[in-house]
Amino acid sequence: MKLFLLLAVLFVPLAICTNASAAPPGKLKIYILAGQSNMEGHAKVETFDYIGDDAATAPLLKQMRGADGRPAGCDHVWISYFTGAGKTNGEGLGKLTAGFGSRQDPAKDGGKIGPEFTFGLTLDKALQEPVLIIKTAWGGKSLYHDFRSPSSGVYPRTAKDIEKGQYAEAQSGEYYRLMIGHVKHVLSDLKRVCPAYDDKQGYEIAGMVWLQGWNDMVNRDVYPLPKPDNATPRYAEYSRLLANFIRDVRKDISAPQMPFVIGVMGIGGSKPNEHIAAFREAMAAPAALPEFKSNVIAVPTAPFWSEELGAIADKRDEVRQMGYYLKTKSARHANADGSMSEVQQREYLKKFEADLISPAEEALWKRGASNAGYHYLGCAKTFALMGKAFAEVLLRTGDQR
């Protein structure tokens, strides 16, 4: 009897989000998501509650959870997620729910979400057709080298690259090829991933979302700081590479008019530094090209950055910086003469932090954040709003086709 009850608890199904219409499904809608660590997604499920603190996003939280408080699952949305660390890649697949964010093991729930979760929930609510998400993402990958597409040629190694033994020619575009290879692999046997696929109805590649950029933005060798007399935007090369990427993806998966969403970097929110501001412009630039009119859309993600958590993150950075000053005996700070012991440094830093960050701010941080600033603070609210926005743009674009 006890075993029966245990099994009953273990196999309680996730809350299901279903389409209201009873009409027969049409073509399978396929969406491709790709990028680096923020497409992976580093928002822990534990930060979901923070979404409900805002009246504007509380309804979204209700959509993300079932009546039992557990993350919702989708009855009509499937996902194939190809990811990995180092040379070890693998696939996680199944009906969409939370847990398809960053994963140590590609096949196991990582307890995190990226934009894919609310992206799928939004599509499931709006469409009567079955949906398949093909997601490929790896942390720390660049467009100038890792995702470099065929028409951009092989990455031109610098003398410094050769000296460091990095960026081998054979590896140029390696993750582009992995991405395209996985998409083709899934398309070759859709029923393997999506049992609802009907050969008679067929499928449509309905859109792609690209969320990437950090490794390009911070590389001063590939994108050097401009000289005063140079009017060329610092990240103009990124714009060129991204335009080539869009063309090549469409060609390689035989979807010449596939709608394409660029998730424009939003780290820093309404107060980006000069480098982030310049990079945002470069990311959005391809959408303004005449050839991409109406089917390449740049979606700013800065509005989804949590300003209040960002302010606390700035204070936490001050604490880390003070720890560095104490350790290095900075001339302008308390341990300038090096007389403080490690214990005294820790006590000083503890008081410094307590004076700077209030208990209320600390509680808010624990409620809403779970990672660093370059990962959008690991805030589920931010990733949920991004995913929803990406899906809504593609739905509108699809309606206009």
Short mmCIF file of N, CA, C and O in Angstrom, two decimals, residues 184-290:
data_model
loop_
_atom_site.label_atom_id
_atom_site.label_comp_id
_atom_site.label_asym_id
_atom_site.label_seq_id
_atom_site.Cartn_x
_atom_site.Cartn_y
_atom_site.Cartn_z
N LYS A 184 19.00 19.84 -38.64
CA LYS A 184 18.74 18.88 -39.72
C LYS A 184 18.47 17.48 -39.17
O LYS A 184 17.64 16.74 -39.71
N HIS A 185 19.17 17.14 -38.10
CA HIS A 185 18.96 15.83 -37.48
C HIS A 185 17.53 15.70 -36.96
O HIS A 185 16.86 14.68 -37.18
N VAL A 186 17.03 16.73 -36.31
CA VAL A 186 15.66 16.71 -35.79
C VAL A 186 14.66 16.66 -36.94
O VAL A 186 13.69 15.90 -36.91
N LEU A 187 14.90 17.47 -37.97
CA LEU A 187 13.97 17.52 -39.10
C LEU A 187 13.91 16.20 -39.85
O LEU A 187 12.89 15.88 -40.47
N SER A 188 14.98 15.41 -39.77
CA SER A 188 15.02 14.14 -40.52
C SER A 188 14.10 13.08 -39.92
O SER A 188 13.75 12.12 -40.59
N ASP A 189 13.72 13.26 -38.66
CA ASP A 189 12.83 12.29 -38.01
C ASP A 189 12.03 13.03 -36.94
O ASP A 189 12.30 12.89 -35.74
N LEU A 190 11.04 13.78 -37.36
CA LEU A 190 10.30 14.63 -36.44
C LEU A 190 9.50 13.85 -35.41
O LEU A 190 9.32 14.31 -34.28
N LYS A 191 9.04 12.69 -35.77
CA LYS A 191 8.26 11.90 -34.82
C LYS A 191 9.09 11.44 -33.62
O LYS A 191 8.55 11.17 -32.55
N ARG A 192 10.39 11.34 -33.81
CA ARG A 192 11.26 10.95 -32.70
C ARG A 192 11.15 11.94 -31.54
O ARG A 192 11.14 11.56 -30.37
N VAL A 193 11.04 13.22 -31.90
CA VAL A 193 10.99 14.28 -30.89
C VAL A 193 9.56 14.72 -30.60
O VAL A 193 9.20 15.02 -29.47
N CYS A 194 8.75 14.74 -31.65
CA CYS A 194 7.37 15.24 -31.53
C CYS A 194 6.40 14.16 -32.02
O CYS A 194 6.09 14.09 -33.21
N PRO A 195 5.89 13.33 -31.12
CA PRO A 195 4.98 12.24 -31.51
C PRO A 195 3.70 12.74 -32.18
O PRO A 195 3.06 11.98 -32.91
N ALA A 196 3.36 14.01 -31.97
CA ALA A 196 2.14 14.55 -32.56
C ALA A 196 2.31 14.92 -34.03
O ALA A 196 1.34 15.29 -34.70
N TYR A 197 3.53 14.81 -34.54
CA TYR A 197 3.77 15.20 -35.93
C TYR A 197 3.00 14.29 -36.88
O TYR A 197 3.03 13.06 -36.78
N ASP A 198 2.31 14.92 -37.83
CA ASP A 198 1.52 14.21 -38.84
C ASP A 198 2.16 14.43 -40.20
O ASP A 198 2.20 15.57 -40.69
N ASP A 199 2.68 13.37 -40.80
CA ASP A 199 3.32 13.49 -42.11
C ASP A 199 2.42 14.13 -43.16
O ASP A 199 2.88 14.86 -44.04
N LYS A 200 1.13 13.86 -43.05
CA LYS A 200 0.19 14.39 -44.05
C LYS A 200 0.04 15.91 -43.91
O LYS A 200 -0.15 16.62 -44.90
N GLN A 201 0.11 16.39 -42.68
CA GLN A 201 -0.01 17.84 -42.46
C GLN A 201 1.30 18.55 -42.78
O GLN A 201 1.31 19.70 -43.23
N GLY A 202 2.43 17.89 -42.51
CA GLY A 202 3.72 18.50 -42.77
C GLY A 202 4.14 19.47 -41.68
O GLY A 202 3.54 19.53 -40.61
N TYR A 203 5.19 20.25 -41.97
CA TYR A 203 5.68 21.21 -40.97
C TYR A 203 6.07 22.52 -41.64
O TYR A 203 6.24 22.61 -42.85
N GLU A 204 6.23 23.53 -40.81
CA GLU A 204 6.65 24.85 -41.26
C GLU A 204 7.69 25.38 -40.28
O GLU A 204 7.47 25.35 -39.06
N ILE A 205 8.84 25.82 -40.79
CA ILE A 205 9.81 26.50 -39.92
C ILE A 205 9.32 27.93 -39.78
O ILE A 205 9.43 28.74 -40.69
N ALA A 206 8.76 28.22 -38.62
CA ALA A 206 7.99 29.46 -38.43
C ALA A 206 8.80 30.61 -37.86
O ALA A 206 8.28 31.74 -37.78
N GLY A 207 10.05 30.37 -37.47
CA GLY A 207 10.84 31.48 -36.96
C GLY A 207 12.06 31.03 -36.18
O GLY A 207 12.20 29.87 -35.81
N MET A 208 12.96 31.99 -35.96
CA MET A 208 14.19 31.73 -35.21
C MET A 208 14.48 32.91 -34.30
O MET A 208 14.20 34.07 -34.66
N VAL A 209 15.04 32.63 -33.13
CA VAL A 209 15.45 33.66 -32.18
C VAL A 209 16.93 33.50 -31.88
O VAL A 209 17.40 32.40 -31.58
N TRP A 210 17.66 34.60 -31.95
CA TRP A 210 19.10 34.63 -31.66
C TRP A 210 19.32 35.49 -30.43
O TRP A 210 18.97 36.67 -30.40
N LEU A 211 19.92 34.90 -29.38
CA LEU A 211 20.22 35.62 -28.14
C LEU A 211 21.66 35.32 -27.77
O LEU A 211 21.98 34.24 -27.27
N GLN A 212 22.54 36.27 -28.02
CA GLN A 212 23.98 36.05 -27.89
C GLN A 212 24.66 37.41 -27.81
O GLN A 212 24.02 38.43 -27.95
N GLY A 213 25.98 37.43 -27.60
CA GLY A 213 26.67 38.70 -27.74
C GLY A 213 27.78 39.01 -26.76
O GLY A 213 28.70 39.76 -27.09
N TRP A 214 27.71 38.48 -25.54
CA TRP A 214 28.66 38.91 -24.52
C TRP A 214 30.12 38.69 -24.93
O TRP A 214 30.95 39.60 -24.77
N ASN A 215 30.45 37.52 -25.45
CA ASN A 215 31.84 37.25 -25.79
C ASN A 215 32.36 38.14 -26.91
O ASN A 215 33.55 38.44 -26.96
N ASP A 216 31.50 38.56 -27.80
CA ASP A 216 31.91 39.51 -28.83
C ASP A 216 32.10 40.90 -28.22
O ASP A 216 33.08 41.58 -28.50
N MET A 217 31.16 41.30 -27.40
CA MET A 217 31.20 42.65 -26.85
C MET A 217 32.47 42.93 -26.05
O MET A 217 33.03 44.04 -26.11
N VAL A 218 32.96 41.95 -25.31
CA VAL A 218 34.10 42.20 -24.41
C VAL A 218 35.46 41.95 -25.07
O VAL A 218 36.49 42.16 -24.43
N ASN A 219 35.49 41.52 -26.33
CA ASN A 219 36.75 41.20 -26.98
C ASN A 219 37.34 42.42 -27.69
O ASN A 219 36.87 42.82 -28.76
N ARG A 220 38.36 43.00 -27.08
CA ARG A 220 38.96 44.21 -27.64
C ARG A 220 39.98 43.91 -28.73
O ARG A 220 40.42 44.82 -29.43
N ASP A 221 40.37 42.64 -28.86
CA ASP A 221 41.27 42.29 -29.96
C ASP A 221 40.50 42.22 -31.27
O ASP A 221 40.95 42.72 -32.31
N VAL A 222 39.31 41.60 -31.22
CA VAL A 222 38.49 41.48 -32.43
C VAL A 222 37.78 42.79 -32.73
O VAL A 222 37.63 43.19 -33.89
N TYR A 223 37.34 43.47 -31.67
CA TYR A 223 36.62 44.73 -31.81
C TYR A 223 37.35 45.81 -31.01
O TYR A 223 36.95 46.17 -29.90
N PRO A 224 38.46 46.33 -31.55
CA PRO A 224 39.28 47.30 -30.80
C PRO A 224 38.53 48.61 -30.56
O PRO A 224 37.62 48.98 -31.30
N LEU A 225 38.94 49.29 -29.50
CA LEU A 225 38.36 50.60 -29.23
C LEU A 225 38.69 51.53 -30.39
O LEU A 225 39.83 51.56 -30.87
N PRO A 226 37.72 52.29 -30.88
CA PRO A 226 37.97 53.16 -32.05
C PRO A 226 38.88 54.33 -31.71
O PRO A 226 38.87 54.85 -30.60
N LYS A 227 39.69 54.70 -32.68
CA LYS A 227 40.54 55.88 -32.51
C LYS A 227 39.68 57.13 -32.71
O LYS A 227 38.65 57.09 -33.38
N PRO A 228 40.09 58.24 -32.12
CA PRO A 228 39.27 59.47 -32.19
C PRO A 228 38.88 59.90 -33.59
O PRO A 228 37.81 60.46 -33.81
N ASP A 229 39.75 59.63 -34.56
CA ASP A 229 39.48 60.07 -35.93
C ASP A 229 38.75 59.02 -36.78
O ASP A 229 38.56 59.18 -37.98
N ASN A 230 38.34 57.90 -36.14
CA ASN A 230 37.67 56.83 -36.87
C ASN A 230 36.17 56.87 -36.57
O ASN A 230 35.74 56.63 -35.45
N ALA A 231 35.38 57.12 -37.60
CA ALA A 231 33.93 57.24 -37.42
C ALA A 231 33.21 55.90 -37.56
O ALA A 231 32.00 55.83 -37.33
N THR A 232 33.94 54.84 -37.92
CA THR A 232 33.31 53.53 -38.06
C THR A 232 32.89 53.01 -36.69
O THR A 232 33.70 52.99 -35.76
N PRO A 233 31.65 52.59 -36.56
CA PRO A 233 31.21 52.04 -35.26
C PRO A 233 32.09 50.88 -34.83
O PRO A 233 32.50 50.06 -35.65
N ARG A 234 32.40 50.82 -33.55
CA ARG A 234 33.32 49.82 -33.03
C ARG A 234 32.90 48.40 -33.39
O ARG A 234 33.72 47.55 -33.72
N TYR A 235 31.59 48.14 -33.33
CA TYR A 235 31.10 46.77 -33.53
C TYR A 235 30.48 46.57 -34.92
O TYR A 235 29.65 45.68 -35.10
N ALA A 236 30.91 47.34 -35.89
CA ALA A 236 30.38 47.20 -37.25
C ALA A 236 30.60 45.79 -37.79
O ALA A 236 29.77 45.26 -38.54
N GLU A 237 31.71 45.18 -37.41
CA GLU A 237 32.00 43.83 -37.89
C GLU A 237 30.98 42.83 -37.35
O GLU A 237 30.61 41.88 -38.05
N TYR A 238 30.51 43.04 -36.13
CA TYR A 238 29.48 42.15 -35.59
C TYR A 238 28.21 42.24 -36.44
O TYR A 238 27.58 41.22 -36.74
N SER A 239 27.84 43.44 -36.83
CA SER A 239 26.65 43.62 -37.68
C SER A 239 26.80 42.85 -38.98
O SER A 239 25.86 42.20 -39.45
N ARG A 240 27.99 42.92 -39.57
CA ARG A 240 28.24 42.21 -40.83
C ARG A 240 28.16 40.70 -40.63
O ARG A 240 27.53 39.98 -41.42
N LEU A 241 28.78 40.22 -39.56
CA LEU A 241 28.77 38.78 -39.28
C LEU A 241 27.36 38.27 -39.00
O LEU A 241 26.98 37.18 -39.43
N LEU A 242 26.57 39.08 -38.30
CA LEU A 242 25.21 38.66 -37.98
C LEU A 242 24.33 38.62 -39.23
O LEU A 242 23.51 37.71 -39.41
N ALA A 243 24.50 39.60 -40.12
CA ALA A 243 23.74 39.59 -41.38
C ALA A 243 24.09 38.34 -42.19
O ALA A 243 23.21 37.68 -42.75
N ASN A 244 25.37 38.00 -42.25
CA ASN A 244 25.79 36.78 -42.94
C ASN A 244 25.20 35.54 -42.28
O ASN A 244 24.77 34.59 -42.96
N PHE A 245 25.19 35.54 -40.96
CA PHE A 245 24.64 34.43 -40.20
C PHE A 245 23.18 34.19 -40.56
O PHE A 245 22.76 33.05 -40.81
N ILE A 246 22.40 35.25 -40.62
CA ILE A 246 20.97 35.14 -40.95
C ILE A 246 20.80 34.55 -42.35
O ILE A 246 20.00 33.63 -42.57
N ARG A 247 21.56 35.08 -43.30
CA ARG A 247 21.47 34.57 -44.68
C ARG A 247 21.84 33.09 -44.75
O ARG A 247 21.18 32.29 -45.41
N ASP A 248 22.92 32.74 -44.07
CA ASP A 248 23.42 31.36 -44.14
C ASP A 248 22.48 30.37 -43.47
O ASP A 248 22.27 29.26 -43.98
N VAL A 249 21.94 30.74 -42.32
CA VAL A 249 21.00 29.84 -41.64
C VAL A 249 19.80 29.57 -42.54
O VAL A 249 19.38 28.42 -42.73
N ARG A 250 19.25 30.62 -43.11
CA ARG A 250 18.09 30.45 -43.99
C ARG A 250 18.42 29.55 -45.17
O ARG A 250 17.61 28.69 -45.56
N LYS A 251 19.61 29.72 -45.72
CA LYS A 251 20.02 28.89 -46.86
C LYS A 251 20.22 27.45 -46.44
O LYS A 251 19.74 26.51 -47.11
N ASP A 252 20.91 27.24 -45.32
CA ASP A 252 21.29 25.88 -44.92
C ASP A 252 20.12 25.04 -44.43
O ASP A 252 20.20 23.80 -44.43
N ILE A 253 19.03 25.68 -43.99
CA ILE A 253 17.86 24.88 -43.58
C ILE A 253 16.70 25.06 -44.57
O ILE A 253 15.58 24.67 -44.27
N SER A 254 17.01 25.64 -45.73
CA SER A 254 16.03 25.80 -46.81
C SER A 254 14.77 26.55 -46.36
O SER A 254 13.65 26.11 -46.59
N ALA A 255 14.98 27.66 -45.68
CA ALA A 255 13.87 28.49 -45.22
C ALA A 255 14.20 29.95 -45.54
O ALA A 255 14.50 30.75 -44.64
N PRO A 256 14.16 30.33 -46.82
CA PRO A 256 14.66 31.64 -47.26
C PRO A 256 13.93 32.84 -46.68
O PRO A 256 14.50 33.93 -46.60
N GLN A 257 12.69 32.67 -46.27
CA GLN A 257 11.93 33.80 -45.71
C GLN A 257 11.62 33.60 -44.23
O GLN A 257 10.74 34.27 -43.69
N MET A 258 12.32 32.72 -43.58
CA MET A 258 12.07 32.44 -42.17
C MET A 258 12.18 33.72 -41.33
O MET A 258 13.21 34.40 -41.35
N PRO A 259 11.15 34.07 -40.58
CA PRO A 259 11.25 35.24 -39.69
C PRO A 259 12.37 35.03 -38.66
O PRO A 259 12.55 33.92 -38.14
N PHE A 260 13.10 36.09 -38.41
CA PHE A 260 14.28 35.99 -37.55
C PHE A 260 14.24 37.11 -36.51
O PHE A 260 14.13 38.29 -36.86
N VAL A 261 14.32 36.74 -35.25
CA VAL A 261 14.32 37.71 -34.15
C VAL A 261 15.71 37.82 -33.56
O VAL A 261 16.33 36.81 -33.22
N ILE A 262 16.19 39.05 -33.45
CA ILE A 262 17.46 39.32 -32.77
C ILE A 262 17.12 39.83 -31.37
O ILE A 262 16.50 40.89 -31.22
N GLY A 263 17.49 39.06 -30.36
CA GLY A 263 17.30 39.52 -28.98
C GLY A 263 18.43 40.46 -28.63
O GLY A 263 19.56 40.04 -28.36
N VAL A 264 18.16 41.76 -28.67
CA VAL A 264 19.22 42.76 -28.46
C VAL A 264 19.61 42.83 -26.98
O VAL A 264 18.75 42.96 -26.11
N MET A 265 20.89 42.76 -26.73
CA MET A 265 21.40 42.70 -25.36
C MET A 265 20.79 43.77 -24.46
O MET A 265 20.80 44.96 -24.78
N GLY A 266 20.27 43.33 -23.31
CA GLY A 266 19.62 44.26 -22.39
C GLY A 266 20.31 44.40 -21.06
O GLY A 266 19.80 45.06 -20.15
N ILE A 267 21.47 43.79 -20.91
CA ILE A 267 22.20 43.87 -19.65
C ILE A 267 22.49 45.33 -19.32
O ILE A 267 22.93 46.09 -20.18
N GLY A 268 22.23 45.70 -18.09
CA GLY A 268 22.40 47.10 -17.69
C GLY A 268 21.12 47.90 -17.77
O GLY A 268 21.05 49.02 -17.28
N GLY A 269 20.11 47.33 -18.41
CA GLY A 269 18.80 47.99 -18.47
C GLY A 269 18.85 49.37 -19.09
O GLY A 269 19.40 49.56 -20.17
N SER A 270 18.29 50.34 -18.39
CA SER A 270 18.17 51.70 -18.92
C SER A 270 19.46 52.50 -18.76
O SER A 270 19.54 53.65 -19.20
N LYS A 271 20.47 51.89 -18.11
CA LYS A 271 21.72 52.61 -17.88
C LYS A 271 22.92 51.80 -18.37
O LYS A 271 23.79 51.42 -17.59
N PRO A 272 22.98 51.54 -19.67
CA PRO A 272 24.11 50.75 -20.19
C PRO A 272 25.39 51.58 -20.21
O PRO A 272 25.33 52.81 -20.36
N ASN A 273 26.53 50.92 -20.07
CA ASN A 273 27.77 51.66 -20.27
C ASN A 273 27.97 51.88 -21.77
O ASN A 273 27.20 51.38 -22.60
N GLU A 274 29.01 52.61 -22.14
CA GLU A 274 29.19 52.98 -23.54
C GLU A 274 29.41 51.77 -24.45
O GLU A 274 28.99 51.77 -25.62
N HIS A 275 30.03 50.72 -23.92
CA HIS A 275 30.30 49.53 -24.73
C HIS A 275 29.00 48.77 -24.99
O HIS A 275 28.75 48.33 -26.12
N ILE A 276 28.19 48.60 -23.97
CA ILE A 276 26.91 47.91 -24.15
C ILE A 276 26.01 48.70 -25.08
O ILE A 276 25.36 48.13 -25.97
N ALA A 277 25.98 50.02 -24.92
CA ALA A 277 25.14 50.87 -25.78
C ALA A 277 25.56 50.73 -27.24
O ALA A 277 24.71 50.60 -28.14
N ALA A 278 26.86 50.73 -27.49
CA ALA A 278 27.36 50.60 -28.87
C ALA A 278 27.06 49.21 -29.42
O ALA A 278 26.71 49.06 -30.60
N PHE A 279 27.17 48.21 -28.56
CA PHE A 279 26.91 46.85 -29.03
C PHE A 279 25.44 46.64 -29.34
O PHE A 279 25.10 45.94 -30.30
N ARG A 280 24.57 47.25 -28.56
CA ARG A 280 23.13 47.14 -28.85
C ARG A 280 22.83 47.67 -30.25
O ARG A 280 22.04 47.07 -31.00
N GLU A 281 23.43 48.78 -30.60
CA GLU A 281 23.20 49.35 -31.93
C GLU A 281 23.66 48.40 -33.02
O GLU A 281 23.00 48.22 -34.05
N ALA A 282 24.82 47.77 -32.79
CA ALA A 282 25.36 46.84 -33.78
C ALA A 282 24.48 45.60 -33.92
O ALA A 282 24.30 45.08 -35.03
N MET A 283 23.95 45.12 -32.82
CA MET A 283 23.08 43.94 -32.87
C MET A 283 21.81 44.22 -33.66
O MET A 283 21.34 43.39 -34.43
N ALA A 284 21.25 45.39 -33.45
CA ALA A 284 19.98 45.74 -34.09
C ALA A 284 20.14 46.11 -35.56
O ALA A 284 19.18 46.04 -36.33
N ALA A 285 21.35 46.49 -35.95
CA ALA A 285 21.58 47.03 -37.30
C ALA A 285 21.10 46.16 -38.45
O ALA A 285 20.50 46.67 -39.42
N PRO A 286 21.30 44.84 -38.45
CA PRO A 286 20.86 44.03 -39.60
C PRO A 286 19.36 44.14 -39.88
O PRO A 286 18.94 44.02 -41.04
N ALA A 287 18.57 44.38 -38.85
CA ALA A 287 17.12 44.47 -39.05
C ALA A 287 16.74 45.65 -39.93
O ALA A 287 15.64 45.68 -40.50
N ALA A 288 17.64 46.63 -40.05
CA ALA A 288 17.35 47.81 -40.86
C ALA A 288 17.77 47.65 -42.32
O ALA A 288 17.49 48.53 -43.15
N LEU A 289 18.42 46.54 -42.65
CA LEU A 289 18.83 46.33 -44.05
C LEU A 289 17.60 46.10 -44.92
O LEU A 289 16.68 45.38 -44.53
N PRO A 290 17.55 46.70 -46.11
CA PRO A 290 16.38 46.55 -47.00
C PRO A 290 16.01 45.10 -47.27
O PRO A 290 14.83 44.75 -47.32
#
